[in-house]
């Protein structure tokens, strides 16, 4: 907390932007009283007010110097302003008179603030605050779309590079397909078009023209498209249209294609990374000669996704198959990986679909087998998106900011140099520079991503604060005294509370081993949360009682429920209406042959057909 106060003081000498915003926009219920009484204040009353103002100000300063957080002294700030307004009513007048102006200022203050709402106060607000202060993304002028900033994009780049290598190791080739899809293509597969119809953005004209009334631009009535174009919500229809051209013989199979792209799904309620109208992803599409090969491909890609989450992001997941109601539109089966966030909600983190012959039939894709007979083609599609960054944030981060596993962190180690005193000679700075260069060289030789923060216009405390917010796993502090003693100071983002002095000789080796331990510790902590967050044996009444008032903003939610279930779409819909819970999946591990036998459905009381994982989800 002292670091938080130090950073704030460097930029402002009063209250933080968040507190200022709250003060300016808070209703001024006491203004009338102050205005009507100030002229009647006696000299004794005025002196008493001044004494109270001084005493309250001293209390605020003492709390700040002790490292107290803003929530602790916020009431005192409000009291101080009230006292000052009684002394001088002009201080009580709002700087804005129009409601819209007040809202704009409040919004501006929130955007500029480095304050993070505590998870226990409002988990949803915490998530949005963290994305802002860590510099991951921000809203764009286009509703529901975000601008991914360099720190956020560097995280996605690391996910992309790691996953792309895994995909290509399976014999998949990268390609690219158009952003725009003829509307008639979507109509070829009935279930598919039904699944995406409400999310499609449609291009109806190919040019603009000046509005005759002079008010701007309009779609040119003479430029209407005969076949409107859909901004791709996914690319099955376009890709299977091309597969028809590329597949003739059994020698052309299997055909495995992947593309890295953006897609558009018109969302009404959006959350950065978790659910936005436009997002980045990869989508793989494969064609096979047999159903068995296609199912094997879909299952194998699910394993690739699960391994990526565990090994790169330290996120454990539950692998399962979706219920018929939750399948991808047009698929015969949808496989999923489900992660558990800190608030007890699930997050679908990747899916792989066995498409059967639906798209092959819709686009008349066949192949000639070894006997010269025409045979239908079996398909799969699979993908993960920037939603993985939302999972990363909500799995590991805390009230101080991001917490990043070293394997995915854009910067694994930041070295913060402590500048020499002004009285020190130039040789002191030279020795410091040489020591830092030596350590950087050794770390880079071990493949460690390291950054030196030697900005002379930013104080050390502010640097610590900034890199902590960004989630860098390890901070190393080096100053002239450390160089003289041949040591440096280690401070990990989470784990050890105290700083640790490390011998210069051992530093590089200890960084390498320490980062591995850090990665493993995050996975272990997340895995414990997942295991503890799955309740077994609950009745429906118990689950409903726990979930019906569970909201995304609540930090410690009840988690997930593994229960015996008879597959029934109507009952599934009723449960969703009654307590907003959905079947996240039928876990593969708990649905091996015979595991549900002899059990009764926790909702209908009939013979169970599956073990189902229920819960709230983002």
XYZ file of C-alpha atoms in Angstrom:
618
model
C 0.000 0.000 0.000
C 2.844 2.511 0.580
C 3.800 2.014 -3.058
C 0.228 2.769 -4.128
C 0.293 6.008 -2.157
C 3.739 6.924 -3.499
C 2.633 6.494 -7.098
C -0.485 8.562 -6.601
C 1.403 11.389 -4.913
C 3.839 11.596 -7.821
C 1.028 12.538 -10.167
C -1.373 14.414 -7.964
C -1.177 16.363 -4.738
C -4.774 16.045 -3.694
C -7.139 13.156 -4.143
C -7.004 10.400 -6.755
C -8.997 10.819 -9.993
C -11.536 8.275 -8.788
C -12.114 10.126 -5.536
C -12.258 13.424 -7.352
C -14.849 12.033 -9.726
C -16.932 10.776 -6.839
C -16.751 14.145 -5.127
C -17.747 16.121 -8.177
C -20.680 13.935 -9.077
C -22.013 13.181 -5.611
C -25.375 14.867 -4.877
C -24.852 18.047 -2.903
C -27.614 17.574 -0.351
C -25.859 19.804 2.180
C -25.356 22.856 -0.069
C -28.578 24.632 0.895
C -27.896 24.292 4.600
C -24.351 25.615 4.226
C -25.449 28.528 2.048
C -28.169 29.611 4.426
C -26.002 29.531 7.528
C -22.528 30.663 6.465
C -23.272 34.384 6.703
C -24.525 33.883 10.255
C -21.281 32.250 11.503
C -19.777 33.941 14.504
C -16.013 34.280 14.856
C -16.088 31.452 17.446
C -18.023 29.164 15.050
C -15.643 30.043 12.220
C -12.629 29.198 14.404
C -14.225 25.922 15.420
C -14.797 25.031 11.764
C -11.208 25.870 10.873
C -9.985 23.680 13.740
C -12.161 20.769 12.557
C -10.855 21.214 9.005
C -7.270 21.114 10.245
C -7.918 18.048 12.425
C -9.663 16.143 9.623
C -6.898 17.029 7.174
C -4.285 15.766 9.638
C -6.157 12.463 9.958
C -6.223 12.023 6.165
C -2.509 12.768 5.865
C -1.690 10.322 8.649
C -3.705 7.556 6.978
C -2.025 8.202 3.639
C 1.429 8.120 5.183
C 0.598 4.818 6.901
C -0.224 3.280 3.519
C -3.969 2.996 4.051
C -6.063 2.406 0.948
C -8.452 4.995 -0.442
C -11.566 3.275 0.854
C -10.321 3.839 4.425
C -10.013 7.604 4.225
C -12.701 8.329 1.622
C -15.346 9.142 4.292
C -12.928 11.612 5.876
C -12.401 13.247 2.490
C -16.144 13.738 2.162
C -16.341 15.165 5.669
C -13.472 17.555 4.925
C -15.238 18.897 1.863
C -18.443 19.420 3.795
C -16.599 21.374 6.468
C -14.866 23.533 3.872
C -18.169 24.196 2.151
C -19.672 25.416 5.401
C -16.786 27.825 5.677
C -16.963 28.857 2.003
C -20.209 27.956 0.133
C -18.522 28.519 -3.246
C -16.658 25.267 -2.733
C -19.967 23.389 -2.693
C -21.075 24.447 -6.147
C -20.810 21.693 -8.763
C -18.384 22.520 -11.553
C -20.871 21.072 -14.049
C -24.538 21.900 -14.212
C -25.668 19.561 -16.975
C -26.108 15.886 -16.175
C -24.464 14.768 -19.406
C -21.392 16.861 -18.663
C -21.139 15.350 -15.188
C -21.391 11.840 -16.611
C -18.725 12.577 -19.213
C -16.372 13.893 -16.535
C -17.017 10.906 -14.302
C -16.370 8.538 -17.208
C -13.204 10.429 -18.092
C -11.984 10.223 -14.502
C -12.612 6.482 -14.426
C -10.669 6.009 -17.629
C -7.715 7.980 -16.293
C -7.784 6.468 -12.801
C -5.339 3.798 -11.663
C -7.752 2.617 -8.986
C -8.792 -1.056 -8.984
C -12.055 -2.035 -7.309
C -11.506 -4.935 -4.926
C -12.778 -8.318 -6.100
C -14.785 -8.700 -2.909
C -16.555 -5.396 -3.595
C -17.521 -5.955 -7.233
C -15.868 -8.715 -9.247
C -17.150 -7.405 -12.587
C -15.890 -3.891 -11.869
C -12.568 -5.334 -10.720
C -12.206 -7.107 -14.073
C -12.899 -3.951 -16.078
C -10.664 -1.818 -13.861
C -7.805 -4.271 -14.204
C -7.998 -4.316 -17.996
C -7.835 -0.525 -17.966
C -4.992 -0.002 -15.500
C -2.870 -2.829 -16.939
C -3.163 -1.308 -20.404
C -4.666 -4.391 -22.049
C -7.544 -2.870 -24.005
C -10.053 -0.056 -24.111
C -13.377 0.668 -25.737
C -13.529 1.916 -29.306
C -15.939 4.322 -31.042
C -17.716 1.247 -32.443
C -20.174 -0.205 -29.950
C -19.151 -3.603 -28.614
C -15.696 -3.513 -30.206
C -12.445 -3.001 -28.337
C -9.000 -1.676 -29.120
C -6.408 -4.212 -27.970
C -3.415 -2.250 -26.717
C 0.208 -3.408 -27.105
C 0.439 -5.179 -23.728
C -2.771 -7.088 -24.425
C -1.765 -7.826 -28.009
C 1.597 -9.159 -26.902
C -0.235 -11.678 -24.707
C -2.371 -12.775 -27.655
C 0.743 -13.011 -29.842
C 2.321 -15.439 -27.401
C -0.852 -17.553 -27.324
C -1.020 -17.436 -31.106
C 2.615 -18.411 -31.656
C 2.464 -21.299 -29.208
C -0.816 -22.637 -30.556
C 0.111 -22.148 -34.197
C 3.137 -24.392 -33.743
C 0.978 -27.078 -32.116
C -1.593 -26.856 -34.917
C 0.978 -27.124 -37.686
C 2.604 -30.079 -35.921
C -0.668 -31.917 -36.611
C -0.287 -31.424 -40.346
C -2.635 -28.450 -40.562
C -1.843 -25.682 -43.058
C -2.651 -22.003 -42.600
C -4.763 -20.167 -45.173
C -6.994 -17.107 -45.302
C -10.612 -16.696 -46.411
C -12.747 -13.603 -47.111
C -14.265 -11.490 -44.374
C -17.525 -11.223 -46.329
C -19.770 -14.220 -47.008
C -22.764 -14.256 -49.399
C -25.984 -14.478 -47.419
C -27.072 -17.336 -49.671
C -24.169 -19.441 -48.317
C -25.473 -19.249 -44.770
C -28.902 -20.383 -45.957
C -27.505 -23.681 -47.257
C -27.240 -25.274 -43.804
C -30.544 -24.713 -41.982
C -29.399 -25.382 -38.403
C -26.302 -23.271 -38.929
C -28.210 -20.240 -40.177
C -30.708 -20.542 -37.314
C -27.848 -20.570 -34.814
C -26.233 -17.381 -36.101
C -29.114 -15.414 -37.653
C -29.539 -13.014 -34.726
C -25.794 -12.276 -34.502
C -25.037 -11.450 -38.136
C -24.004 -8.016 -39.372
C -25.169 -7.508 -42.975
C -23.668 -5.434 -45.806
C -26.483 -4.338 -48.137
C -24.906 -1.569 -50.286
C -21.536 -1.164 -51.965
C -21.188 2.611 -51.808
C -22.302 5.810 -50.120
C -23.621 9.019 -51.580
C -24.406 12.516 -50.339
C -27.781 12.886 -48.672
C -29.978 15.160 -50.851
C -30.974 17.207 -47.807
C -27.312 17.947 -47.144
C -27.153 16.239 -43.757
C -24.269 13.886 -44.586
C -23.846 10.505 -46.288
C -26.385 7.763 -46.948
C -26.289 4.343 -48.595
C -26.709 4.913 -52.306
C -30.150 3.477 -53.254
C -28.711 2.532 -56.645
C -25.870 0.537 -55.071
C -27.934 -2.125 -53.322
C -26.375 -5.607 -53.484
C -28.411 -8.362 -55.135
C -27.037 -10.886 -52.642
C -26.299 -9.155 -49.306
C -23.001 -10.033 -47.641
C -22.550 -11.272 -44.084
C -19.525 -10.260 -42.046
C -18.330 -13.705 -41.051
C -19.522 -14.969 -37.668
C -17.535 -18.119 -38.505
C -16.264 -19.479 -41.817
C -17.668 -22.988 -42.280
C -19.831 -21.995 -45.264
C -17.080 -20.203 -47.176
C -14.501 -22.892 -46.448
C -16.741 -25.803 -47.417
C -17.554 -23.970 -50.653
C -13.806 -24.037 -51.352
C -13.445 -27.628 -50.142
C -15.782 -28.672 -52.945
C -13.197 -27.346 -55.422
C -10.215 -28.836 -53.645
C -11.501 -32.353 -52.839
C -11.928 -34.891 -55.652
C -10.203 -38.110 -54.630
C -9.410 -40.033 -51.464
C -5.841 -38.842 -52.074
C -6.964 -35.310 -51.174
C -8.016 -36.416 -47.695
C -7.649 -35.585 -44.937
C -7.668 -31.891 -45.787
C -6.725 -29.728 -42.803
C -6.913 -25.933 -42.969
C -6.590 -23.255 -40.281
C -6.937 -19.498 -40.405
C -6.126 -16.729 -37.935
C -8.768 -14.066 -38.379
C -11.314 -11.699 -36.889
C -15.031 -12.475 -36.797
C -18.158 -10.481 -36.015
C -21.047 -11.587 -33.833
C -23.400 -8.771 -32.935
C -23.575 -8.873 -29.128
C -26.041 -6.872 -27.049
C -24.100 -7.063 -23.773
C -20.343 -7.056 -24.069
C -17.347 -7.579 -21.782
C -13.752 -6.963 -22.931
C -12.160 -10.182 -24.220
C -14.989 -12.361 -22.856
C -17.748 -11.290 -25.228
C -17.251 -8.582 -27.845
C -18.916 -7.998 -31.196
C -15.596 -8.376 -32.988
C -12.885 -10.676 -31.703
C -9.729 -12.442 -32.848
C -9.412 -16.198 -33.073
C -8.180 -19.162 -35.021
C -10.626 -21.484 -36.739
C -9.574 -24.885 -38.002
C -11.586 -26.823 -40.578
C -10.876 -30.384 -41.675
C -12.403 -32.912 -44.063
C -12.046 -36.690 -43.671
C -12.922 -39.899 -45.462
C -14.495 -41.524 -42.389
C -16.480 -40.499 -39.352
C -13.916 -42.176 -37.089
C -11.093 -40.040 -38.466
C -13.131 -36.880 -38.040
C -14.068 -37.678 -34.422
C -10.440 -38.481 -33.663
C -9.396 -35.118 -35.101
C -11.985 -33.236 -33.029
C -10.976 -35.036 -29.833
C -7.266 -34.532 -30.530
C -7.716 -30.778 -30.974
C -9.569 -30.620 -27.671
C -6.470 -32.138 -26.049
C -4.288 -29.544 -27.801
C -6.405 -26.745 -26.343
C -6.405 -28.262 -22.848
C -2.614 -28.662 -22.949
C -2.200 -25.073 -24.147
C -4.266 -23.764 -21.228
C -2.426 -25.851 -18.673
C 1.151 -25.564 -19.970
C 1.203 -21.968 -21.223
C -1.485 -20.213 -19.163
C -1.457 -22.357 -15.986
C -5.231 -22.772 -16.328
C -6.625 -26.243 -15.532
C -9.776 -27.155 -17.452
C -12.540 -29.736 -17.528
C -12.781 -31.540 -20.886
C -16.261 -32.583 -21.905
C -18.959 -32.790 -24.527
C -21.822 -30.302 -24.800
C -25.449 -31.288 -24.333
C -27.541 -31.246 -27.544
C -29.002 -27.868 -26.551
C -25.533 -26.315 -26.235
C -23.964 -27.729 -29.408
C -22.495 -25.567 -32.134
C -25.091 -24.848 -34.806
C -24.788 -27.566 -37.437
C -22.580 -29.933 -35.418
C -23.237 -33.554 -34.477
C -21.145 -33.173 -31.323
C -19.363 -30.266 -29.661
C -16.409 -30.866 -27.356
C -15.412 -28.156 -24.905
C -12.889 -27.135 -22.289
C -14.400 -25.322 -19.297
C -12.341 -23.265 -16.853
C -13.421 -22.043 -13.409
C -12.958 -18.365 -12.626
C -12.280 -16.935 -9.162
C -15.909 -15.925 -8.667
C -17.141 -19.500 -9.170
C -18.408 -19.009 -12.723
C -17.357 -21.187 -15.638
C -15.796 -19.902 -18.839
C -15.963 -21.878 -22.059
C -12.363 -21.563 -23.214
C -12.237 -23.554 -26.444
C -14.436 -25.821 -28.549
C -13.991 -28.538 -31.130
C -16.879 -29.765 -33.275
C -17.564 -33.035 -35.049
C -19.691 -31.731 -37.922
C -20.724 -35.095 -39.303
C -21.733 -34.675 -42.963
C -23.851 -31.535 -42.513
C -21.623 -29.068 -44.340
C -20.362 -31.652 -46.810
C -23.931 -32.363 -47.846
C -24.924 -28.691 -47.866
C -22.121 -27.853 -50.309
C -22.142 -31.179 -52.171
C -18.585 -32.155 -51.194
C -17.771 -35.759 -52.105
C -14.663 -37.785 -52.949
C -13.913 -40.798 -55.111
C -12.779 -43.726 -52.975
C -10.274 -46.407 -53.948
C -13.056 -48.376 -55.642
C -14.073 -45.448 -57.817
C -17.268 -44.793 -55.815
C -18.369 -41.293 -54.767
C -18.511 -40.969 -50.983
C -19.632 -38.165 -48.637
C -17.054 -36.227 -46.649
C -16.963 -35.938 -42.849
C -15.926 -32.675 -41.210
C -14.672 -30.930 -38.104
C -14.117 -27.353 -37.013
C -12.416 -26.032 -33.905
C -11.236 -22.760 -32.412
C -10.093 -20.624 -29.517
C -10.261 -16.847 -29.304
C -9.072 -13.802 -27.388
C -11.510 -15.019 -24.726
C -8.490 -16.949 -23.434
C -7.070 -13.623 -22.266
C -10.197 -13.088 -20.180
C -9.676 -16.546 -18.670
C -6.038 -15.683 -17.967
C -6.990 -12.452 -16.192
C -9.730 -13.968 -14.037
C -7.814 -17.119 -13.110
C -4.673 -15.580 -11.612
C -4.950 -11.833 -11.037
C -5.538 -10.081 -7.724
C -6.561 -6.712 -6.313
C -3.131 -5.252 -7.100
C -3.349 -5.990 -10.828
C -2.470 -8.647 -13.369
C -0.668 -11.840 -12.406
C 0.932 -13.487 -15.435
C 2.428 -16.972 -15.728
C 6.043 -16.543 -16.892
C 5.560 -18.573 -20.085
C 2.974 -16.133 -21.452
C 4.276 -12.897 -19.886
C 5.576 -10.461 -22.546
C 8.242 -9.431 -20.034
C 9.281 -12.144 -17.592
C 11.783 -10.066 -15.644
C 11.972 -6.303 -15.260
C 15.187 -4.822 -13.907
C 14.640 -1.524 -12.125
C 17.836 0.455 -11.656
C 18.291 2.650 -8.599
C 20.158 5.763 -9.760
C 23.316 6.929 -7.954
C 23.254 9.990 -5.773
C 24.118 13.305 -7.380
C 27.271 13.418 -5.277
C 28.506 10.102 -6.710
C 31.011 10.251 -9.508
C 30.414 9.023 -13.079
C 32.293 5.813 -12.330
C 29.455 4.700 -10.028
C 26.943 4.952 -12.893
C 29.369 3.153 -15.196
C 29.740 0.230 -12.783
C 25.948 0.054 -12.410
C 25.453 0.019 -16.185
C 28.071 -2.691 -16.625
C 26.471 -4.863 -13.926
C 23.008 -4.513 -15.485
C 24.330 -5.277 -18.984
C 26.064 -8.401 -17.663
C 22.888 -9.699 -16.004
C 20.756 -8.931 -19.068
C 23.171 -10.842 -21.284
C 23.094 -13.885 -19.001
C 19.295 -13.856 -18.800
C 18.848 -13.521 -22.560
C 21.265 -16.408 -23.053
C 18.794 -18.533 -21.080
C 15.909 -17.413 -23.308
C 14.387 -15.161 -20.638
C 12.478 -12.082 -21.768
C 13.935 -9.186 -19.791
C 13.421 -5.425 -19.796
C 15.521 -2.741 -18.104
C 13.555 0.185 -16.690
C 16.145 2.939 -16.292
C 13.816 5.894 -16.893
C 15.342 8.806 -15.022
C 12.114 10.822 -15.038
C 10.086 8.208 -13.082
C 10.717 7.412 -9.444
C 11.474 3.864 -8.380
C 8.231 3.461 -6.427
C 6.167 4.415 -9.460
C 8.066 1.874 -11.547
C 7.359 -0.882 -9.014
C 3.701 0.094 -9.037
C 3.486 0.069 -12.841
C 5.124 -3.313 -13.400
C 3.123 -4.864 -10.596
C -0.066 -3.723 -12.324
C 1.127 -5.260 -15.587
C 1.747 -8.610 -13.896
C 5.466 -9.050 -14.629
C 6.440 -12.224 -12.701
C 9.763 -11.008 -11.302
C 11.202 -7.585 -10.501
C 14.940 -7.206 -9.880
C 16.207 -4.051 -8.181
C 19.822 -2.970 -8.630
C 21.508 0.119 -7.229
C 25.064 1.308 -6.563
C 25.105 -0.280 -3.097
C 23.954 -3.622 -4.566
C 26.728 -3.481 -7.165
C 29.251 -2.779 -4.454
C 27.988 -5.778 -2.446
C 27.693 -7.957 -5.589
C 24.009 -8.678 -4.975
C 20.636 -7.771 -6.447
C 17.136 -7.785 -4.961
C 14.384 -10.158 -6.150
C 10.658 -9.462 -5.723
C 8.172 -11.904 -7.250
C 4.696 -10.702 -8.240
C 3.009 -13.174 -5.876
C 4.309 -15.649 -3.343
C 7.069 -14.323 -1.099
C 5.959 -11.117 0.560
C 9.471 -10.007 1.438
C 12.157 -8.968 -0.990
C 15.129 -11.305 -1.268
C 18.775 -10.402 -1.662
C 20.494 -12.705 -4.179
C 24.174 -13.194 -4.909
C 25.240 -11.711 -8.239
C 26.941 -14.971 -9.234
C 23.769 -17.031 -8.738
C 21.239 -14.484 -10.027
C 20.687 -15.770 -13.575
C 20.335 -19.395 -12.466
C 17.955 -18.425 -9.678
C 15.819 -16.431 -12.103
C 15.480 -19.462 -14.367
C 14.506 -21.851 -11.552
C 12.346 -19.239 -9.832
C 10.236 -18.602 -12.934
C 9.617 -22.338 -13.346
C 8.473 -22.569 -9.736
C 6.270 -19.495 -10.223
C 4.569 -21.092 -13.252
C 3.971 -24.349 -11.385
C 2.678 -22.576 -8.283
C 0.052 -20.680 -10.295
C -1.157 -23.918 -11.905
C -1.286 -25.682 -8.557
C -3.270 -22.843 -6.982
C -5.725 -22.759 -9.895
C -6.095 -26.534 -9.860
C -6.955 -26.507 -6.157
C -9.606 -23.878 -6.854
C -11.079 -26.008 -9.635
C -11.211 -29.156 -7.504
C -12.681 -27.298 -4.520
C -15.123 -25.453 -6.783
C -16.971 -28.537 -8.053
C -19.692 -29.734 -5.709
C -20.906 -33.312 -5.974
C -24.112 -34.868 -4.694
C -26.167 -31.663 -4.437
C -29.924 -31.817 -4.844
C -31.630 -29.534 -7.330
C -33.160 -27.528 -4.478
C -29.694 -26.960 -3.013
C -28.242 -25.896 -6.344
C -31.147 -23.568 -7.077
C -30.876 -21.950 -3.651
C -27.178 -21.288 -4.152
C -27.364 -20.100 -7.766
C -30.585 -18.127 -8.158
C -29.055 -15.004 -6.565
C -25.499 -15.630 -7.774
C -24.273 -12.773 -9.961
C -21.057 -12.128 -11.893
C -20.236 -9.255 -9.537
C -20.086 -11.573 -6.511
C -16.561 -12.768 -5.731
C -17.015 -16.047 -3.864
C -19.775 -17.826 -5.762
C -20.901 -21.403 -5.086
C -19.018 -22.831 -8.097
C -20.050 -25.754 -10.291
C -22.248 -28.784 -9.635
C -21.520 -32.311 -10.867
C -24.811 -34.228 -10.775
C -26.549 -37.244 -12.352
C -28.768 -36.096 -15.196
C -31.249 -37.441 -17.685
C -30.708 -35.628 -20.973
C -33.859 -33.571 -21.577
C -33.911 -30.270 -23.476
C -37.148 -29.064 -21.838
C -35.849 -29.665 -18.323
C -32.554 -28.033 -19.269
C -34.450 -24.941 -20.412
C -36.514 -24.864 -17.205
C -33.387 -24.999 -15.043
C -31.870 -22.139 -17.023
C -35.009 -20.067 -16.451
C -35.277 -20.942 -12.765
C -31.690 -20.410 -11.624
C -29.769 -19.242 -14.744
C -27.597 -22.352 -14.672
C -26.570 -24.186 -17.822
C -24.977 -27.527 -18.505
C -21.361 -26.600 -19.066
C -20.570 -30.089 -20.340
C -20.785 -33.804 -19.759
C -17.222 -34.255 -18.412
C -15.329 -36.927 -20.330
C -13.626 -38.225 -17.193
C -16.893 -38.663 -15.275
C -18.834 -40.054 -18.249
C -16.836 -43.135 -19.022
C -18.926 -46.203 -19.707
C -21.337 -47.068 -16.913
C -20.427 -44.266 -14.494
C -23.964 -42.856 -14.444
C -25.693 -46.213 -14.217
C -27.893 -46.812 -11.192
C -28.173 -43.089 -10.442
C -31.305 -40.933 -10.584
C -31.484 -37.571 -12.314
C -31.216 -34.845 -9.694
C -34.019 -32.889 -11.421
C -36.543 -35.416 -12.794
C -35.794 -38.411 -10.589
C -35.645 -40.639 -13.673
C -32.766 -42.911 -14.647
C -29.686 -40.793 -15.356
C -28.102 -40.823 -18.810
C -25.063 -38.671 -17.989
C -23.080 -37.000 -15.268
C -23.572 -33.283 -15.987
C -21.608 -30.238 -14.877
C -23.999 -27.350 -14.149
C -23.141 -23.778 -13.272
C -23.317 -20.089 -14.086
C -21.057 -18.987 -16.926
C -19.694 -15.899 -18.630
